[in-house]
Short mmCIF file of C-alpha atoms in Angstrom, two decimals:
data_model
loop_
_atom_site.label_atom_id
_atom_site.label_comp_id
_atom_site.label_asym_id
_atom_site.label_seq_id
_atom_site.Cartn_x
_atom_site.Cartn_y
_atom_site.Cartn_z
CA MET L 44 170.05 -45.10 29.00
CA SER L 45 168.73 -47.50 31.60
CA LEU L 46 165.03 -48.22 31.71
CA SER L 47 162.83 -47.38 34.69
CA TYR L 48 161.24 -50.18 36.69
CA SER L 49 157.88 -49.30 35.15
CA GLU L 50 159.30 -49.57 31.63
CA ARG L 51 160.96 -52.88 32.44
CA LEU L 52 157.72 -54.23 33.93
CA HIS L 53 155.67 -53.27 30.87
CA ARG L 54 158.25 -54.84 28.54
CA VAL L 55 157.74 -58.30 30.04
CA ILE L 56 154.31 -58.24 31.78
CA PRO L 57 151.13 -57.11 29.96
CA GLY L 58 149.68 -54.38 32.17
CA GLY L 59 152.91 -54.14 34.16
CA ALA L 60 151.60 -56.37 36.97
CA HIS L 61 149.61 -59.54 37.45
CA THR L 62 146.55 -57.78 38.88
CA TYR L 63 145.04 -54.68 37.30
CA SER L 64 144.67 -53.13 40.76
CA ARG L 65 148.49 -52.94 40.88
CA GLY L 66 148.71 -51.11 37.54
CA ASP L 67 150.31 -47.70 37.05
CA ASP L 68 146.92 -46.18 36.23
CA GLN L 69 145.67 -46.94 39.75
CA TYR L 70 148.28 -44.82 41.55
CA PRO L 71 149.50 -41.22 41.54
CA ALA L 72 152.74 -40.40 39.73
CA ASN L 73 154.78 -40.24 42.95
CA ALA L 74 153.86 -43.81 43.99
CA PRO L 75 156.78 -46.25 44.03
CA GLU L 76 156.99 -48.06 40.69
CA ILE L 77 158.04 -51.30 42.35
CA LEU L 78 158.28 -52.70 45.87
CA VAL L 79 160.98 -54.92 47.33
CA SER L 80 159.52 -56.12 50.62
CA GLY L 81 156.96 -55.71 53.35
CA LYS L 82 157.11 -56.14 57.10
CA GLY L 83 154.24 -55.59 59.48
CA ALA L 84 152.29 -52.64 58.07
CA THR L 85 155.24 -51.19 56.12
CA VAL L 86 156.46 -51.69 52.55
CA THR L 87 159.88 -50.82 51.14
CA ALA L 88 160.48 -49.61 47.59
CA ALA L 89 163.50 -50.35 45.41
CA ASP L 90 165.02 -46.94 46.21
CA GLY L 91 164.84 -47.67 49.95
CA LEU L 92 161.74 -45.55 50.60
CA THR L 93 159.54 -47.04 53.33
CA LEU L 94 155.84 -46.35 53.50
CA LEU L 95 153.06 -47.24 55.91
CA ASP L 96 150.75 -49.34 53.74
CA TYR L 97 146.97 -49.63 53.58
CA GLY L 98 146.84 -51.69 50.38
CA MET L 99 148.02 -54.80 52.30
CA GLY L 100 148.46 -57.09 49.32
CA LEU L 101 145.13 -56.11 47.76
CA ARG L 102 143.42 -56.74 51.12
CA ALA L 103 144.85 -60.28 51.43
CA VAL L 104 147.28 -59.56 54.29
CA THR L 105 145.23 -59.19 57.47
CA LEU L 106 147.86 -59.93 60.13
CA GLY L 107 150.80 -58.03 58.64
CA TYR L 108 153.51 -58.64 56.08
CA ALA L 109 156.07 -61.39 56.79
CA ASP L 110 154.41 -62.48 60.01
CA GLU L 111 156.96 -64.81 61.55
CA ARG L 112 154.43 -67.23 62.98
CA ILE L 113 152.63 -67.65 59.66
CA ASN L 114 155.91 -67.95 57.77
CA ARG L 115 157.12 -70.69 60.10
CA ALA L 116 153.89 -72.61 59.54
CA ALA L 117 154.31 -72.29 55.76
CA ILE L 118 157.86 -73.61 56.05
CA ARG L 119 156.56 -76.62 57.95
CA GLY L 120 154.17 -77.24 55.07
CA MET L 121 157.07 -77.03 52.61
CA GLU L 122 159.07 -79.50 54.64
CA LEU L 123 156.21 -82.01 54.39
CA GLY L 124 156.67 -82.03 50.63
CA VAL L 125 154.70 -79.00 49.36
CA ASN L 126 152.51 -80.94 46.91
CA LEU L 127 151.98 -84.68 47.11
CA THR L 128 150.69 -87.28 44.66
CA ARG L 129 147.44 -87.85 46.55
CA ALA L 130 145.47 -85.78 49.05
CA SER L 131 147.51 -84.92 52.15
CA VAL L 132 146.66 -85.04 55.85
CA LEU L 133 147.24 -81.26 55.93
CA GLU L 134 144.75 -80.80 53.10
CA LEU L 135 142.17 -82.80 55.05
CA GLU L 136 142.80 -80.82 58.24
CA ALA L 137 142.46 -77.53 56.37
CA ALA L 138 139.19 -78.63 54.78
CA GLU L 139 137.78 -79.80 58.11
CA LYS L 140 138.80 -76.54 59.78
CA LEU L 141 137.18 -74.34 57.15
CA VAL L 142 133.97 -76.37 57.19
CA SER L 143 133.87 -76.06 60.99
CA LEU L 144 134.09 -72.27 60.74
CA ILE L 145 131.30 -71.67 58.23
CA ALA L 146 127.80 -72.59 59.36
CA GLY L 147 125.93 -74.59 56.76
CA ALA L 148 129.08 -75.48 54.83
CA ASP L 149 129.64 -79.23 54.62
CA MET L 150 132.26 -79.51 51.90
CA VAL L 151 135.09 -77.42 50.42
CA LYS L 152 137.17 -77.23 47.26
CA PHE L 153 140.45 -75.31 47.52
CA ALA L 154 142.02 -73.36 44.66
CA LYS L 155 144.62 -70.63 44.20
CA ASN L 156 142.59 -67.58 43.22
CA GLY L 157 139.14 -66.23 43.68
CA SER L 158 138.11 -66.30 40.03
CA ASN L 159 138.45 -70.08 39.93
CA VAL L 160 136.09 -70.64 42.84
CA THR L 161 133.47 -68.06 41.82
CA THR L 162 133.37 -69.60 38.35
CA ALA L 163 133.08 -73.01 39.99
CA ALA L 164 130.17 -71.71 42.07
CA ALA L 165 128.39 -70.62 38.90
CA LYS L 166 129.01 -74.05 37.35
CA VAL L 167 127.76 -75.87 40.45
CA ALA L 168 124.61 -73.75 40.50
CA ARG L 169 123.88 -74.59 36.86
CA ALA L 170 124.65 -78.27 37.33
CA TYR L 171 122.54 -78.58 40.47
CA THR L 172 119.50 -76.67 39.22
CA GLY L 173 119.65 -77.54 35.53
CA ARG L 174 119.16 -73.83 34.81
CA ARG L 175 121.31 -71.37 32.87
CA TYR L 176 121.31 -67.81 34.32
CA ILE L 177 123.49 -66.31 37.07
CA CYS L 178 122.50 -62.94 38.55
CA VAL L 179 125.06 -60.46 39.95
CA PRO L 180 124.74 -56.87 41.25
CA ARG L 181 125.93 -54.11 38.93
CA GLN L 182 127.41 -52.28 41.95
CA HIS L 183 129.88 -55.07 42.78
CA PRO L 184 132.94 -54.57 40.61
CA PHE L 185 134.53 -57.99 40.27
CA PHE L 186 133.61 -61.64 40.57
CA SER L 187 135.88 -63.43 38.11
CA PHE L 188 138.34 -62.94 35.25
CA ASP L 189 136.42 -65.62 33.34
CA ASP L 190 134.28 -64.72 30.34
CA TRP L 191 130.91 -65.31 32.03
CA PHE L 192 131.54 -62.26 34.22
CA ILE L 193 134.05 -60.02 32.42
CA GLY L 194 131.90 -60.10 29.31
CA ALA L 195 129.18 -58.37 31.33
CA THR L 196 131.50 -55.42 32.10
CA ALA L 197 132.78 -52.63 29.84
CA ILE L 198 135.80 -54.76 28.85
CA LYS L 199 134.28 -57.09 26.26
CA ARG L 200 137.17 -57.40 23.81
CA GLY L 201 138.01 -61.02 23.01
CA ILE L 202 134.83 -62.41 24.57
CA PRO L 203 132.06 -63.81 22.33
CA ASP L 204 128.62 -62.62 23.36
CA VAL L 205 127.46 -66.17 23.95
CA HIS L 206 129.91 -66.55 26.84
CA HIS L 207 128.26 -63.87 28.96
CA ALA L 208 124.71 -63.99 27.64
CA THR L 209 123.65 -65.97 30.69
CA THR L 210 124.83 -63.34 33.21
CA LEU L 211 122.05 -61.03 34.39
CA VAL L 212 122.47 -57.82 36.37
CA PHE L 213 120.39 -56.36 39.22
CA ASP L 214 120.85 -53.62 41.81
CA TYR L 215 122.26 -54.36 45.26
CA GLY L 216 119.80 -53.22 47.92
CA ASP L 217 116.83 -53.34 45.53
CA VAL L 218 115.13 -56.73 45.85
CA ALA L 219 112.48 -55.65 43.32
CA SER L 220 115.15 -55.41 40.61
CA LEU L 221 116.12 -59.01 41.34
CA GLN L 222 112.49 -60.17 41.44
CA LYS L 223 112.08 -58.59 38.00
CA LEU L 224 114.81 -60.87 36.62
CA PHE L 225 113.07 -63.93 38.07
CA ASP L 226 109.80 -62.75 36.54
CA GLU L 227 111.42 -62.24 33.13
CA HIS L 228 113.21 -65.61 33.22
CA PRO L 229 110.82 -67.98 35.05
CA GLY L 230 112.41 -71.25 36.07
CA GLN L 231 115.69 -70.33 34.36
CA ILE L 232 117.82 -68.65 37.04
CA ALA L 233 120.36 -71.03 38.56
CA GLY L 234 121.87 -68.74 41.19
CA VAL L 235 122.28 -65.26 42.59
CA MET L 236 125.88 -64.31 43.42
CA LEU L 237 126.74 -61.21 45.44
CA GLU L 238 129.12 -59.89 48.05
CA PRO L 239 127.48 -59.65 51.49
CA ALA L 240 128.62 -56.03 51.77
CA THR L 241 131.02 -53.54 50.23
CA THR L 242 131.01 -49.94 51.40
CA VAL L 243 127.24 -50.41 51.20
CA GLY L 244 125.83 -53.04 53.54
CA PRO L 245 122.61 -55.04 53.67
CA CYS L 246 121.33 -53.31 56.83
CA ASP L 247 122.35 -49.70 56.20
CA GLY L 248 118.83 -48.41 56.75
CA ALA L 249 118.20 -50.30 59.98
CA PRO L 250 117.18 -48.22 63.02
CA GLY L 251 120.15 -47.82 65.37
CA TYR L 252 122.65 -49.21 62.85
CA ASP L 253 126.18 -47.92 63.56
CA ARG L 254 128.48 -48.50 60.60
CA LEU L 255 131.55 -48.24 62.86
CA ARG L 256 130.49 -51.01 65.21
CA VAL L 257 129.97 -54.73 64.64
CA PRO L 258 126.32 -55.31 63.60
CA THR L 259 124.25 -56.75 66.43
CA PRO L 260 121.84 -59.70 66.23
CA ALA L 261 118.97 -57.21 66.37
CA ILE L 262 120.29 -55.49 63.24
CA ALA L 263 120.67 -58.83 61.45
CA GLN L 264 116.99 -59.60 62.14
CA TRP L 265 115.82 -56.27 60.70
CA PRO L 266 113.07 -56.97 58.11
CA GLY L 267 114.91 -54.80 55.58
CA ASN L 268 118.07 -56.94 55.75
CA PHE L 269 118.79 -57.22 52.02
CA LEU L 270 120.67 -60.50 52.32
CA LYS L 271 117.72 -62.09 54.06
CA GLN L 272 115.45 -60.80 51.30
CA VAL L 273 117.69 -62.32 48.62
CA GLN L 274 117.93 -65.60 50.54
CA ALA L 275 114.15 -65.82 50.82
CA LEU L 276 113.66 -64.99 47.14
CA CYS L 277 116.18 -67.64 46.06
CA ARG L 278 114.55 -70.27 48.27
CA ARG L 279 111.12 -69.39 46.89
CA GLU L 280 112.29 -69.48 43.26
CA GLY L 281 114.50 -72.58 43.52
CA ALA L 282 117.77 -70.76 42.75
CA LEU L 283 120.99 -71.06 44.73
CA PHE L 284 121.96 -68.23 47.07
CA ILE L 285 125.71 -67.62 46.61
CA LEU L 286 127.81 -65.26 48.73
CA ASP L 287 131.20 -64.14 47.47
CA GLU L 288 133.13 -63.54 50.71
CA MET L 289 136.47 -63.01 49.00
CA ILE L 290 136.88 -59.68 50.80
CA THR L 291 134.42 -59.89 53.69
CA GLY L 292 135.52 -63.34 54.86
CA PHE L 293 138.22 -63.29 57.55
CA ARG L 294 137.77 -59.53 57.87
CA TRP L 295 134.19 -58.83 58.87
CA ASP L 296 134.02 -61.98 61.00
CA LEU L 297 136.03 -65.17 61.33
CA HIS L 298 132.85 -67.05 60.39
CA GLY L 299 132.13 -64.75 57.48
CA ALA L 300 129.89 -61.73 57.07
CA GLN L 301 127.10 -64.25 56.58
CA HIS L 302 127.39 -64.98 60.30
CA LEU L 303 127.03 -61.29 61.21
CA PHE L 304 123.98 -60.83 59.00
CA ASP L 305 122.41 -64.19 59.96
CA VAL L 306 122.05 -65.77 56.54
CA GLN L 307 123.09 -69.21 55.32
CA PRO L 308 123.99 -69.36 51.64
CA ASP L 309 123.96 -72.53 49.59
CA LEU L 310 127.48 -71.76 48.35
CA SER L 311 130.17 -69.32 49.52
CA THR L 312 133.58 -68.34 48.18
CA PHE L 313 136.56 -67.19 50.25
CA GLY L 314 140.10 -66.08 49.52
CA LYS L 315 141.74 -62.83 50.61
CA GLY L 316 142.70 -62.92 54.27
CA MET L 317 142.48 -66.70 54.60
CA ALA L 318 146.23 -67.20 54.91
CA ASN L 319 147.75 -63.74 55.44
CA GLY L 320 148.67 -63.32 51.80
CA PHE L 321 149.47 -66.91 50.89
CA ALA L 322 147.58 -68.18 47.86
CA VAL L 323 144.42 -69.93 49.03
CA ALA L 324 140.84 -69.64 47.79
CA ALA L 325 137.90 -71.85 48.60
CA LEU L 326 134.43 -72.80 47.48
CA VAL L 327 132.28 -74.13 50.32
CA GLY L 328 128.67 -75.23 50.39
CA ARG L 329 125.92 -77.60 51.39
CA ARG L 330 126.75 -81.27 50.85
CA GLU L 331 123.77 -81.87 48.58
CA VAL L 332 124.89 -79.06 46.29
CA MET L 333 128.66 -79.63 46.38
CA GLU L 334 128.27 -83.34 45.66
CA VAL L 335 127.51 -82.57 42.04
CA GLY L 336 131.31 -82.79 41.84
CA ALA L 337 131.56 -86.12 43.69
CA ILE L 338 133.12 -89.25 42.20
CA ASN L 339 131.81 -91.69 44.81
CA LYS L 340 128.17 -91.63 43.63
CA PRO L 341 127.81 -94.57 41.19
CA GLY L 342 125.72 -93.71 38.16
CA GLN L 343 125.61 -89.97 38.85
CA GLU L 344 126.30 -87.73 35.85
CA ARG L 345 129.71 -86.11 36.35
CA THR L 346 130.33 -82.39 36.84
CA PHE L 347 133.91 -81.26 36.34
CA LEU L 348 134.00 -78.91 39.30
CA VAL L 349 137.43 -77.49 40.24
CA SER L 350 140.54 -79.47 39.40
CA THR L 351 143.75 -77.67 40.36
CA THR L 352 147.24 -79.11 40.68
CA HIS L 353 148.04 -76.56 43.36
CA GLY L 354 144.74 -76.51 45.27
CA GLY L 355 146.19 -78.82 47.92
CA GLU L 356 149.60 -77.07 48.07
CA MET L 357 150.69 -77.52 51.66
CA ALA L 358 152.62 -74.34 52.46
CA SER L 359 149.57 -72.15 51.86
CA LEU L 360 147.17 -74.51 53.63
CA ALA L 361 149.51 -74.62 56.64
CA ALA L 362 149.54 -70.81 56.57
CA PHE L 363 145.73 -70.85 56.49
CA LEU L 364 145.52 -73.08 59.57
CA GLU L 365 147.98 -70.91 61.49
CA THR L 366 146.22 -67.71 60.44
CA VAL L 367 142.96 -69.06 61.86
CA ALA L 368 144.77 -69.97 65.09
CA VAL L 369 146.07 -66.40 65.41
CA TYR L 370 142.57 -65.02 64.73
CA GLU L 371 141.12 -67.19 67.46
CA GLU L 372 143.84 -66.43 70.02
CA LYS L 373 144.16 -62.68 69.47
CA ASP L 374 140.66 -61.61 68.41
CA VAL L 375 142.01 -60.13 65.19
CA VAL L 376 138.58 -59.21 63.84
CA LYS L 377 137.81 -56.99 66.86
CA HIS L 378 141.08 -55.14 66.28
CA LEU L 379 140.20 -54.56 62.62
CA TRP L 380 136.81 -53.11 63.56
CA ASP L 381 138.21 -50.96 66.39
CA TYR L 382 141.11 -49.59 64.34
CA GLY L 383 138.84 -48.79 61.41
CA ALA L 384 136.43 -46.89 63.66
CA LYS L 385 139.24 -44.78 65.10
CA LEU L 386 140.68 -44.09 61.66
CA SER L 387 137.33 -43.12 60.18
CA LEU L 388 136.46 -40.76 63.01
CA GLY L 389 139.96 -39.25 62.87
CA LEU L 390 139.87 -38.60 59.14
CA GLU L 391 136.37 -37.13 59.33
CA ALA L 392 137.49 -34.80 62.13
CA LEU L 393 140.47 -33.62 60.07
CA ALA L 394 138.24 -32.99 57.04
CA ARG L 395 135.99 -30.80 59.18
CA GLU L 396 139.01 -29.03 60.66
CA VAL L 397 140.28 -27.90 57.25
CA GLY L 398 136.81 -27.19 55.86
CA VAL L 399 136.51 -29.98 53.28
CA ALA L 400 133.99 -32.24 55.02
CA ALA L 401 131.56 -31.93 52.09
CA SER L 402 134.27 -32.92 49.61
CA PHE L 403 136.21 -35.59 51.50
CA GLN L 404 134.00 -38.24 53.11
CA MET L 405 134.33 -41.69 54.63
CA GLN L 406 132.01 -44.45 53.49
CA GLY L 407 131.48 -48.03 54.56
CA SER L 408 131.70 -50.01 57.76
CA ALA L 409 134.80 -49.82 59.94
CA VAL L 410 136.32 -52.97 58.38
CA SER L 411 135.52 -51.87 54.83
CA LEU L 412 136.27 -48.16 54.70
CA ASN L 413 136.64 -46.04 51.61
CA TYR L 414 137.45 -42.37 51.25
CA VAL L 415 135.34 -40.62 48.64
CA THR L 416 136.21 -37.31 47.01
CA PHE L 417 133.81 -34.78 45.49
CA ASP L 418 134.45 -31.59 43.52
CA ARG L 419 132.83 -28.25 44.32
CA ALA L 420 129.76 -29.23 42.29
CA GLY L 421 129.33 -32.32 44.46
CA GLN L 422 130.39 -34.75 41.73
CA PRO L 423 132.78 -37.67 42.43
CA SER L 424 136.32 -36.62 41.49
CA LEU L 425 139.12 -39.03 40.59
CA PRO L 426 141.61 -36.14 40.26
CA LEU L 427 140.94 -35.15 43.89
CA ARG L 428 141.22 -38.77 45.00
CA THR L 429 144.54 -38.97 43.17
CA LEU L 430 145.72 -35.79 44.86
CA PHE L 431 144.91 -37.08 48.33
CA SER L 432 146.72 -40.35 47.59
CA GLN L 433 149.67 -38.39 46.17
CA GLU L 434 149.97 -36.21 49.26
CA MET L 435 149.65 -39.17 51.61
CA ILE L 436 152.59 -40.80 49.81
CA ARG L 437 154.51 -37.54 50.09
CA ASN L 438 153.97 -37.82 53.84
CA GLY L 439 154.92 -41.49 54.15
CA VAL L 440 151.60 -43.35 53.75
CA LEU L 441 150.54 -45.52 50.80
CA MET L 442 146.73 -45.43 50.84
CA PRO L 443 145.23 -46.45 47.50
CA TRP L 444 142.31 -47.74 49.56
CA ILE L 445 141.91 -48.69 53.22
CA ALA L 446 142.60 -52.28 54.29
CA GLN L 447 143.94 -52.17 57.82
CA SER L 448 145.67 -55.18 59.36
CA PHE L 449 146.47 -56.48 62.83
CA ALA L 450 149.87 -54.81 62.40
CA HIS L 451 148.23 -51.37 62.32
CA GLY L 452 148.37 -50.10 65.89
CA GLU L 453 148.29 -46.81 67.75
CA ALA L 454 151.61 -45.59 66.33
CA GLN L 455 150.43 -46.30 62.79
CA LEU L 456 147.12 -44.57 63.47
CA GLN L 457 148.85 -41.40 64.64
CA GLN L 458 151.26 -41.50 61.68
CA THR L 459 148.29 -41.81 59.33
CA LEU L 460 146.36 -38.93 60.86
CA GLU L 461 149.40 -36.65 60.83
CA ALA L 462 149.96 -37.44 57.16
CA ALA L 463 146.27 -36.85 56.45
CA ARG L 464 146.37 -33.50 58.21
CA LYS L 465 149.05 -32.32 55.77
CA ALA L 466 147.42 -33.98 52.77
CA LEU L 467 144.03 -32.41 53.45
CA ALA L 468 145.59 -28.97 53.77
CA VAL L 469 146.80 -29.30 50.16
CA TYR L 470 143.46 -30.83 49.22
CA ALA L 471 141.67 -27.75 50.53
CA GLN L 472 143.86 -25.49 48.39
CA ALA L 473 143.19 -27.62 45.31
CA LEU L 474 139.46 -27.51 45.95
CA GLU L 475 139.66 -23.74 46.01
CA SER L 476 142.02 -23.03 43.11
CA GLY L 477 141.95 -26.15 40.91
CA VAL L 478 143.30 -29.62 41.40
CA GLU L 479 145.40 -29.62 38.19
CA ARG L 480 147.85 -27.15 39.77
CA PHE L 481 148.72 -29.68 42.45
CA LEU L 482 148.74 -33.02 40.63
CA GLN L 483 152.18 -34.33 39.59
CA GLY L 484 150.81 -36.55 36.83
CA PRO L 485 147.59 -37.98 35.42
CA ALA L 486 144.61 -38.86 37.57
CA ILE L 487 143.94 -42.50 38.35
CA LYS L 488 141.42 -44.25 36.10
CA PRO L 489 138.73 -46.89 36.61
CA VAL L 490 139.91 -50.45 36.01
CA PHE L 491 136.71 -51.31 34.15
CA ARG L 492 136.88 -48.93 31.17
CA GLN L 493 136.70 -49.81 27.49
CA PHE L 494 139.81 -47.93 26.36
CA ASN L 495 143.21 -47.17 27.94
#
């Protein structure tokens, strides 16, 4: 008997994929086990099934799959040699371009995944300050696969306590909880690392704030702006202010969410969305801070910052440069905000129409939407989330989360809302008579759990 794709994957890849977010336990039973290709906003499974996609390469594809312009640029990078013995002209141009985009960033180190550059940011902060602790918000799910962070989650197996003992946790939006850590560890905190925003933003309580519209300068100057509070606290305490823009960068704003919220971190990390799915990540920061990794400062103690064979790989850096050019020419970010606003309002209207508005809700800003499901007691429900995802797939839409791209247009919006209309009708029945009757398989599970 032949094995299924899922069985074959698990035989040769621990977890069945190279990112836990792609694992079987993150999708309903009717999701395709394996995909063959993507084009625009559509993916094709091995059995020929095509689906409108909102996963978009784990949020890394912001223009659309197999964009011809980006692919041609990558090919040009390949034809230059892909990876040379010394730094390349293309590598220099990419570094200069990224530094020009991010205010306050003077230097950059490229890598291939986000974990490498967030870990590098933690190392730089410790080297620069001579301190040991890094603070992160408990509400932000992932900063690195390295021990310093993963050891602070529920998945501690294989990680000695000493490797994560210097990671401290506070609450996003609660500056007092961060101040408490500084008070408990005086002169010992090297840096504070956080995402600028997730589905919860730094200015959510500001008067006149509209989560479906780009924040205005007036919102950014609101005294309750949490990012500004963290920046001020870090400056006062001598710690580095570090923004992880892996998701927000090249989605919220071409110059980073830090530009929207008017803050200037000491270090920032970027990745998803930089090159329309090609493998590029970056650590950027102030010259004084980044130069802890310099080799042209005679007598300076060395810091082994990031050293990656493939950090200067030219196909991906060429794709990055072309992606930025498309962003600048076509105002991609505006499209992402506008599409997200239409989608959010449409889904909310459908939920009201079928009477499940209290159970199916949209959270987050227009570029960072999430649908949240609640049972009849008002408690978050993964089985109901699984059911909605299952029914969307049944109606031609793969929506594990919402990460729209430039390839999502009016036709895709209407297709999504029509699928949601049918999915929410089933959802309403499940809410009334029990979700188990409608689920084809097990409910999805949190990635960060101690046991399978």
